[in-house]
Structure formats: C-alpha cells, structure tokens
Short mmCIF file of C-alpha atoms and ligand atoms in Angstrom, two decimals:
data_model
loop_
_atom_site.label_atom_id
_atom_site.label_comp_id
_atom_site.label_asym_id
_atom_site.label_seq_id
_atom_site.Cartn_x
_atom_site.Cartn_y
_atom_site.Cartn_z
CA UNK A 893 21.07 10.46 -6.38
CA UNK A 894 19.37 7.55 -8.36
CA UNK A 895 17.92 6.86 -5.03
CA UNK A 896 14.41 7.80 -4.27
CA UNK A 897 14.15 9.21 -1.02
CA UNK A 898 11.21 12.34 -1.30
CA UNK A 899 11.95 14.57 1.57
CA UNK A 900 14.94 13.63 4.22
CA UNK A 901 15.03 14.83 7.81
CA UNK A 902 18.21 17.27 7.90
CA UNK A 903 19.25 19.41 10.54
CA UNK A 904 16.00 19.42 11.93
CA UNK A 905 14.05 20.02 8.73
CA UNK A 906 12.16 18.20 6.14
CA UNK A 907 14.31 19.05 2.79
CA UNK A 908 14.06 17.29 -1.07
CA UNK A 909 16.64 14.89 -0.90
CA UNK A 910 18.83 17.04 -3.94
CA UNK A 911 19.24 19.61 -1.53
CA UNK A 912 20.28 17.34 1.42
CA UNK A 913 24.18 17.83 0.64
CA UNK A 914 27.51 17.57 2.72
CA UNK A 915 30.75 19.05 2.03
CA UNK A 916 33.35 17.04 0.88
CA UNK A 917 35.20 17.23 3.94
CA UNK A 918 32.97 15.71 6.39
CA UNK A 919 34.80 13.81 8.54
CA UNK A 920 32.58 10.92 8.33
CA UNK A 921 33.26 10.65 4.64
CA UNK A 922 37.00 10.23 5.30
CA UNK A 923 37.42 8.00 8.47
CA UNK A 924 33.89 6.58 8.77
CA UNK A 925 33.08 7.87 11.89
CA UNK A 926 29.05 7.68 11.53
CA UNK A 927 26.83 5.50 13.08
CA UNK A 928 23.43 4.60 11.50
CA UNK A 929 20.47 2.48 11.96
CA UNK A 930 18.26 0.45 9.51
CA UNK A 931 14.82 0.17 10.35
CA UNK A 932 11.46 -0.73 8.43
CA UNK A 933 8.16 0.43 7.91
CA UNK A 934 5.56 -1.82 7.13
CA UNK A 935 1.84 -1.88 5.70
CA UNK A 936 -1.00 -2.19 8.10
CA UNK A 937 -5.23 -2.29 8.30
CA UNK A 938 -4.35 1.02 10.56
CA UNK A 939 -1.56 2.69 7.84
CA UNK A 940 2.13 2.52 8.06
CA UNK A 941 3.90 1.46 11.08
CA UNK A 942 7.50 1.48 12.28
CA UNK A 943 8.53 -1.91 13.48
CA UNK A 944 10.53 -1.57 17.04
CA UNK A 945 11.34 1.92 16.83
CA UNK A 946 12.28 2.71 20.10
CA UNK A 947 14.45 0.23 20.21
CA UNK A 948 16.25 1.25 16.97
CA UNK A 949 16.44 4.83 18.27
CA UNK A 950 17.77 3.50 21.46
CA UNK A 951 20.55 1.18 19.82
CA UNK A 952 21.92 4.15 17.50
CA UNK A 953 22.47 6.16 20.62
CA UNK A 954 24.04 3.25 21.81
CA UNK A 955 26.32 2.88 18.75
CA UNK A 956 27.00 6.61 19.24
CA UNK A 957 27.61 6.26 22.98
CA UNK A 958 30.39 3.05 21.81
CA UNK A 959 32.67 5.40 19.35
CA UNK A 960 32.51 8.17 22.07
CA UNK A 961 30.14 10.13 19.73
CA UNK A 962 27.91 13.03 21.72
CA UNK A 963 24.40 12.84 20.69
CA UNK A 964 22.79 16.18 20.35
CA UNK A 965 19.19 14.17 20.36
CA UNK A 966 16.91 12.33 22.71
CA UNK A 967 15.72 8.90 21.34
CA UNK A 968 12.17 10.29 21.86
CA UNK A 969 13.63 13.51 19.62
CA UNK A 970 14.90 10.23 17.12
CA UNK A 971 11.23 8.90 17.23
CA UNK A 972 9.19 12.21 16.42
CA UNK A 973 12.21 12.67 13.41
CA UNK A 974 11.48 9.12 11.85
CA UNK A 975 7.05 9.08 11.94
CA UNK A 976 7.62 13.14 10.75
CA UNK A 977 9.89 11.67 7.59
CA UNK A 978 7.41 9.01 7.00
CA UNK A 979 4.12 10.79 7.68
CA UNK A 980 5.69 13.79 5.05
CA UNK A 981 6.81 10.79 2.29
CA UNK A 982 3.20 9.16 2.59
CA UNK A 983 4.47 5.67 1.39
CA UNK A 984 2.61 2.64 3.40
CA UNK A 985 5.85 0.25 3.67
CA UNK A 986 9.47 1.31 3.45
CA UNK A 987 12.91 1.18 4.97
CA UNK A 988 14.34 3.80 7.11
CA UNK A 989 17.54 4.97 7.33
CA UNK A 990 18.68 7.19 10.71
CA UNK A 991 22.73 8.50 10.46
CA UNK A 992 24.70 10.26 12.49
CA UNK A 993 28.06 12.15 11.18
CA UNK A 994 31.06 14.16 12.25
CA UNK A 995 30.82 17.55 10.13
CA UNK A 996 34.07 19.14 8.47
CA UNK A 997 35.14 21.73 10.98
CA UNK A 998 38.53 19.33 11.36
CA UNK A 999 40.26 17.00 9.36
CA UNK A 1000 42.29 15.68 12.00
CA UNK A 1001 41.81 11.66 13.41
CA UNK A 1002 40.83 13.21 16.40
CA UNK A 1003 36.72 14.22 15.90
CA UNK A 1004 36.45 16.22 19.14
CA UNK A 1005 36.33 19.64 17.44
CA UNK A 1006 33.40 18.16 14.69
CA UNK A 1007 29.96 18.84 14.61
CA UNK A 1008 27.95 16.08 15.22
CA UNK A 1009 24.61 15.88 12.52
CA UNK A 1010 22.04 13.90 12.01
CA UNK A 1011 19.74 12.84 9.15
CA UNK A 1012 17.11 10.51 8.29
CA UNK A 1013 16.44 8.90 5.14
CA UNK A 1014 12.83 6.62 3.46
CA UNK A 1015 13.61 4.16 1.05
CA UNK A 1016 10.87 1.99 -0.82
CA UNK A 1017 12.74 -1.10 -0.38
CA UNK A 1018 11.22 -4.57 -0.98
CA UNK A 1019 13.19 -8.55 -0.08
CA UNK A 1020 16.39 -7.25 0.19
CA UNK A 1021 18.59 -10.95 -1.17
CA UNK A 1022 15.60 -11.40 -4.04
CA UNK A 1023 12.83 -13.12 -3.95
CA UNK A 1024 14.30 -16.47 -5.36
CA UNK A 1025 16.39 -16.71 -2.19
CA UNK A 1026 13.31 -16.84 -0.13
CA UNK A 1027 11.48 -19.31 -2.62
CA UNK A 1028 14.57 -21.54 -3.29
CA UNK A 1029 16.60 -20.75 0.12
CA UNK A 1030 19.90 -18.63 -0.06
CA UNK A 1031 23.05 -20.07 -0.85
CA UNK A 1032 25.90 -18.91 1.83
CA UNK A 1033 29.85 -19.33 1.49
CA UNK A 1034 31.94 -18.99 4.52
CA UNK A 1035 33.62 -15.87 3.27
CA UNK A 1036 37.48 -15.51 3.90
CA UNK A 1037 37.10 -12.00 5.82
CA UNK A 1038 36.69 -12.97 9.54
CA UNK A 1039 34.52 -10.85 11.96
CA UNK A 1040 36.54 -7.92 13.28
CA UNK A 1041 37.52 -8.99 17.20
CA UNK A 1042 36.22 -6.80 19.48
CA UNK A 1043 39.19 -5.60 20.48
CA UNK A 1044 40.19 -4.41 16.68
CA UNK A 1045 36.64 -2.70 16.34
CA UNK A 1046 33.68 -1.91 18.25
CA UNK A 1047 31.09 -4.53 16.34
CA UNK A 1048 28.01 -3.63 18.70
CA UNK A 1049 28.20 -0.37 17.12
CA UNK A 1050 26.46 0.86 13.96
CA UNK A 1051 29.13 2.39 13.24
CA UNK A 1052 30.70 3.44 9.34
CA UNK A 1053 33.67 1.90 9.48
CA UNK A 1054 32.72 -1.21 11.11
CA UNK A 1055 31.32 -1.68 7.37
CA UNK A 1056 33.98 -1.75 5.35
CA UNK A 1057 34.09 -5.48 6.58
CA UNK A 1058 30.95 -6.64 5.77
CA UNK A 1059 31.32 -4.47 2.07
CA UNK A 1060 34.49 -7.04 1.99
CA UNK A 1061 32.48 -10.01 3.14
CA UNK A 1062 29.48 -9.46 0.65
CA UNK A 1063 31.16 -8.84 -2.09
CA UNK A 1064 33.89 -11.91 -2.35
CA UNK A 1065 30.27 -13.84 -1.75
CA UNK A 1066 28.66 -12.12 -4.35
CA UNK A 1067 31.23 -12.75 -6.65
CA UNK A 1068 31.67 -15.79 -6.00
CA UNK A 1069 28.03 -16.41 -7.41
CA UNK A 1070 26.71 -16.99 -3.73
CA UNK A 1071 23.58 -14.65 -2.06
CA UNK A 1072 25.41 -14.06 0.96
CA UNK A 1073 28.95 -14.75 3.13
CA UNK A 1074 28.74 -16.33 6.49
CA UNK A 1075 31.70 -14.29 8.61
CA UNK A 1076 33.08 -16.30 11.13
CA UNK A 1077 34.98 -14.86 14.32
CA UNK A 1078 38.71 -14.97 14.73
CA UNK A 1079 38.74 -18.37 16.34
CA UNK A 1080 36.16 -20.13 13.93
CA UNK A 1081 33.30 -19.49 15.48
CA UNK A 1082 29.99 -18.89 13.83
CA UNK A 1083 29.33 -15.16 13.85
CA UNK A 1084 26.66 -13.58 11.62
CA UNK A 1085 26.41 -12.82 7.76
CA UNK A 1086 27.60 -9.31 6.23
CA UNK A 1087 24.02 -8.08 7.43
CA UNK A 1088 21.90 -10.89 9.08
CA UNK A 1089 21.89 -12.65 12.52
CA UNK A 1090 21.77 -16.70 11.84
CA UNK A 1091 19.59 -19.46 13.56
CA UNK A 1092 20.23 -23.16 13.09
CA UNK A 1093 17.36 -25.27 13.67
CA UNK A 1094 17.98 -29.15 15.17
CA UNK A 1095 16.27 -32.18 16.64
CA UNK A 1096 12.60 -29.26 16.95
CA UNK A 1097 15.17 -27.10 19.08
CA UNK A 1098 16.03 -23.39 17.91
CA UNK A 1099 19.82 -22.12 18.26
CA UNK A 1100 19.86 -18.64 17.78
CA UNK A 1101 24.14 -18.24 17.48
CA UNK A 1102 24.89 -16.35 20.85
CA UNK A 1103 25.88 -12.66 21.51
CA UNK A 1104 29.69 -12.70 21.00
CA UNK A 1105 31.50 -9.93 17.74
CA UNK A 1106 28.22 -10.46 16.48
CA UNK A 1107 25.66 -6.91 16.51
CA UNK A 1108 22.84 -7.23 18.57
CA UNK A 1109 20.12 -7.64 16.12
CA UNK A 1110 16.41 -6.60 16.54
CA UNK A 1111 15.35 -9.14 14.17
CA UNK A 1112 17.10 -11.68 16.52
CA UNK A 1113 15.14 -10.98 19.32
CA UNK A 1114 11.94 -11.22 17.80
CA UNK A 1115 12.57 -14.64 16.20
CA UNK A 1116 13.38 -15.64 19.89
CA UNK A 1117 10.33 -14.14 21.10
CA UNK A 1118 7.84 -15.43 18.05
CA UNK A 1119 9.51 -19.07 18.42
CA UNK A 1120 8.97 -19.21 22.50
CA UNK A 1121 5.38 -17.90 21.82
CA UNK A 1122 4.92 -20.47 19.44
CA UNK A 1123 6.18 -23.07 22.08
CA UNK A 1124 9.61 -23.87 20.32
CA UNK A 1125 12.42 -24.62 22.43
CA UNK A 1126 15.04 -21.76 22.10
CA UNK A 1127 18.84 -22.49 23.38
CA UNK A 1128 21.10 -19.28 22.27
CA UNK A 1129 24.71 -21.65 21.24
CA UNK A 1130 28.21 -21.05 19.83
CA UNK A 1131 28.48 -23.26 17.10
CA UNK A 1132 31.43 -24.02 14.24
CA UNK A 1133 30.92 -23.81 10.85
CA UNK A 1134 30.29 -28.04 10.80
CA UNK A 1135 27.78 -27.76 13.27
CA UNK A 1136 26.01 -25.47 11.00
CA UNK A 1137 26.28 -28.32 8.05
CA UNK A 1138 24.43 -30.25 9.54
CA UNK A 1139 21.41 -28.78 11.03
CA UNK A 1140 17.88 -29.84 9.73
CA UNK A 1141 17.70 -25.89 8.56
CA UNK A 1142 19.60 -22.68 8.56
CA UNK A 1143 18.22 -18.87 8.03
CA UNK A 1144 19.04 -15.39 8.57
CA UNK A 1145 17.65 -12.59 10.18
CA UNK A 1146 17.78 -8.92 9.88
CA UNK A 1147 15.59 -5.71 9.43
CA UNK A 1148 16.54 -5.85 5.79
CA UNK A 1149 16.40 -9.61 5.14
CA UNK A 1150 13.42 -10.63 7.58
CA UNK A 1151 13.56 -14.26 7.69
CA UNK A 1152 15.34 -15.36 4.87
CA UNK A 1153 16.11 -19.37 4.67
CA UNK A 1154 19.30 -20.81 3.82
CA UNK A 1155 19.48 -23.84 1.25
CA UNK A 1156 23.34 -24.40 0.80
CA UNK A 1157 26.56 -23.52 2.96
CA UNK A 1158 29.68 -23.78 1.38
CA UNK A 1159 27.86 -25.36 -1.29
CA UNK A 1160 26.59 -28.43 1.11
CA UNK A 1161 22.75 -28.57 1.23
CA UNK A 1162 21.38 -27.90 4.34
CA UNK A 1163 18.93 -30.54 5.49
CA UNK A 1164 16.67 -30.88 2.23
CA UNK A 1165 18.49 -28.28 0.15
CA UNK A 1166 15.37 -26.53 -0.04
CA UNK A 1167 14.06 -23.18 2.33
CA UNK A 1168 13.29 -25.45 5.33
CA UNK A 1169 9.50 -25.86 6.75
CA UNK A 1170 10.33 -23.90 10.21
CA UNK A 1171 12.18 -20.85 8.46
CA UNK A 1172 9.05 -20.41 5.98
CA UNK A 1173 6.68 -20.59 8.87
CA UNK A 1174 8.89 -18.37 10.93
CA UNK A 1175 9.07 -15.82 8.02
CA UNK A 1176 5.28 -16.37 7.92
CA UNK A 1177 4.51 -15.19 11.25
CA UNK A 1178 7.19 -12.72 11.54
CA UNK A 1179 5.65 -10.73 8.45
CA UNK A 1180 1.92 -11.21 9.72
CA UNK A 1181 4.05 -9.96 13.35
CA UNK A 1182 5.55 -6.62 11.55
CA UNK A 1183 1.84 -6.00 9.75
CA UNK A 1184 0.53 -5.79 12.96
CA UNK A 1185 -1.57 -9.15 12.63
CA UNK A 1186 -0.88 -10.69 15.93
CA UNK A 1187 -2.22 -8.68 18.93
CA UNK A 1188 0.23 -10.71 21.30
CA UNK A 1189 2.92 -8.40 19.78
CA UNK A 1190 1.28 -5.40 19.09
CA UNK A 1191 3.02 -3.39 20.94
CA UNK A 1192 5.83 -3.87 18.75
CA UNK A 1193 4.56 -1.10 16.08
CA UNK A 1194 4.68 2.56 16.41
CA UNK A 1195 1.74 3.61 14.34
CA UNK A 1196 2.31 6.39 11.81
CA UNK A 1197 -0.82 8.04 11.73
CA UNK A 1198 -1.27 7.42 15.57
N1 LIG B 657 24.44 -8.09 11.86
C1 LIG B 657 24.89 -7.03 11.16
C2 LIG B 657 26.35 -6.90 10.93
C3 LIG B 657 23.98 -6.08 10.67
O1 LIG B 657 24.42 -5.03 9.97
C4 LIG B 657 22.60 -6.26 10.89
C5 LIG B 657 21.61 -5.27 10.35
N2 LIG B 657 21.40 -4.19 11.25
C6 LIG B 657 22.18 -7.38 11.63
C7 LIG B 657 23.13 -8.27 12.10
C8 LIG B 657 20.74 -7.59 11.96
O2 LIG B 657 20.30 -6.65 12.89
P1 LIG B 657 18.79 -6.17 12.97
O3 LIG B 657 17.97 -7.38 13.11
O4 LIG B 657 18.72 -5.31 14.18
O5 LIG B 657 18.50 -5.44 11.71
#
C-alpha cells in the first residue's frame, strides 16, 4: 500500500501494515458491510492526544449495533486498541482509522455465519480539502446525488456501503472543479457534505443544520459547545439550499476537515466571498481546543502517554 500506516492493530496484535492482509472474499469487500470510524490525533505540550475518543469508540459500536453487526469488543477494549496503535507508531498528530468487517466464511447476502474483525489503522494526515480552501474558503456545488432517506439506508451508521454515496457526491464535485458537494435530502433539505456537517451563520446567530439523514458528527457538537462557551447564540435549523445563499457565512465540520469555511455555493459567494470572520475564529479555537489549549475542554483529550 502507498499508504503509510507503520504498525496496524489486527486481530488483537500490532502487525507491519504489509502483513495486515484479507482474503479476497471478505464479505465486507463485496457488499460493504463494515463500519468504521475516523478519528484524529493531535499535537500537545503533554504529547499526542486523541480528540473525543470515547465517543468515537462509542459511535462505531453504535454503527455496528445499526447494521445488526455483533461486536466482539468493549469500547473501553476500542480505547486501549487506538492509544496502543498510536503509542507503538510514535507520531505526535495523525488520523485514526478504527474498521470493523464481516470475514469470508460465507458469501451469501446474509452475514450471520461471518466472522466479525476488527482493525485499526494511523495515518499522518494534514487539512484534508487543502490548505487554499481554508485560506480562500471552499467552493461547494449542490451535487445531484441526494442523501440516502433513512428508510433506503441506515445514514447514522458508519457503515461501508453508506459510502458509495458520498464517493458519488465527491466526485461529480470534484470534477466539476468544486472542493466539495453539498448533498441535500430527498425533499430539498440541507443535509451535510460527502464528509462534513454544515453551519450557516446569520444576523450573530449560529445554525448548526439539525439532526435529520444527516450522521451525527463529533465535530458538530463541539462547534455547538465552543460557540455557546464563547457566548454565541446557537439555534440547530432545517434550512433549503436558498437559505444557505444567503447567510453572512457558511463552513463545514468534520474530524477530517475541522472547520473549514465556505466561500461560494453553487458558484454564488457567500456573504463576502471570502472564508468568513466567525468560521476563521471558530477554526481558531477549535484547533487551540483539539491541542489541548483551553482547560474549559480539557477533558475532551485522551492523552497518549497518560
Ligand atoms: N457527515 C458524514 C457523512 C461523515 O462521513 C462525517 C465524517 N465522519 C461527518 C459528517 C462529520 O462527522 P465527525 O465530525 O464525527 O467526523
């Protein structure tokens, strides 16, 4: 793999990633029936530290729990396996990626006679939509995939398949010369990006776009926490793709995009055109949050190194 991940947690052992294989009939590989997590690792004055990790470790068991998957772990048995893979890889910052997969005992649809495993991958992985997009603001197009219902698929799972949507999403954005599609739901609604939460700021009030096909992000919930700290008004709204035109600022949220601001959406600037003042200052204090810089949120990080 061109991907360079040191030692991966695998069955329960730290092994060099070339020797972390699958067969070719895992039945994860065929139907998608995984369920993963993304999490990150930042830089501190007291060494690495996992941002939120319980409640990563909780929300993959959750994912599991959706697609009927049995978990053979504890999320306390998820914790010890992501500081171990860390701790053993000895890099200050990266991103972490937990999976769970149906083995190749069966091929048929039905995955009750599979073997459930479990792995966990460290990536050095730096501003996942470029640094220009954070600079300049990313531009978003309303991409012409809609967000699964949730009665077509399970979105507040992790899960594989779920995906194949946002692969869809991304990539008619992508090459469409955009950073990034903005999925709506099936009746127009705002829902999320391929891999972000979004947040509309108006009149000094903060809309975080409410809980509907859209996953429960982590990210989310600390921009609503860091905003009400900061005394911002926080109001969790529906909202249509117009409504989003004409907000004094846009950005995105996620474990892998931060706090990324939006500049353009569907090609119409979003108040100045520019990465607005309150999405830089918000991806200000959510990196000095994540580095362990604000005591109020401390107990946010899992410290590597104890
Ligand atoms: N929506 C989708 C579809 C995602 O894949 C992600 C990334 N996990 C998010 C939102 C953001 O979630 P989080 O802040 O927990 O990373």
């Amino acid at each position: 793999s061109a991907l360079d991940a040191g030692l991966i947690w695998f069955e329960g052992e730290l092994v060099p990633a070339a020797e972390a294989k699958v067969s070719v009939l895992t039945h994860a590989l065929h139907y998608g029936t995984s369920v993963f997590e993304g999490i990150r690792a930042y830089k501190t004055a007291r060494g690495p530290a996992v941002f939120r990790l319980p409640e990563h470790s909780q929300r993959l068991i959750d994912s599991a729990k959706i697609i009927g998957m049995p978990v053979p772990y504890s999320a306390d048995e998820i914790n010890h396996a992501v500081l171990e893979t860390i701790r053993h890889n000895g890099r200050d910052a990266c991103y972490i990626r937990p999976l769970l997969w149906y083995g190749a005992e069966s091929l048929g649809v039905n995955p009750g006679r599979n073997r459930v495993h479990f792995m966990v991958a460290t990536l050095p992985w730096g501003v996942y939509l470029g640094e220009e997009a954070i600079r300049e603001g990313a531009k978003l197009v309303t991409s012409s995939w809609r967000r699964s219902p949730g009665d077509v698929m399970p979105t507040k799972s992790k899960a594989g398949g779920n995906y194949i949507n946002s692969v869809l999403a991304n990539q008619e954005a992508r090459g469409s010369g955009f950073d990034e599609a903005l999925l709506l739901d099936k009746e127009g609604f705002v829902a999320e990006g391929s891999g972000e939460n979004i947040f509309f700021l108006k009149g000094g009030t903060l809309y975080p776009i409410a809980h509907s096909v859209n996953l429960r992000g982590i990210t989310r919930d600390t921009v609503i926490k860091i905003a009400e700290w900061m005394g911002t008004p926080v109001v969790p709204t529906m909202a249509t793709r117009d409504e989003l035109y004409t907000a004094d600022e846009v950005f995105m949220v996620g474990t892998a995009a931060e706090v990324t601001p939006v500049s353009s959406i569907d090609r119409r600037p979003i108040g100045t055109g520019k990465a607005g003042e309150f999405s830089l200052k918000m991806r200000e204090t959510y990196l000095k949050v994540v580095s362990g810089e604000v005591p109020e949120f401390d107990h946010w990080l899992s410290y590597v190194n104890g």
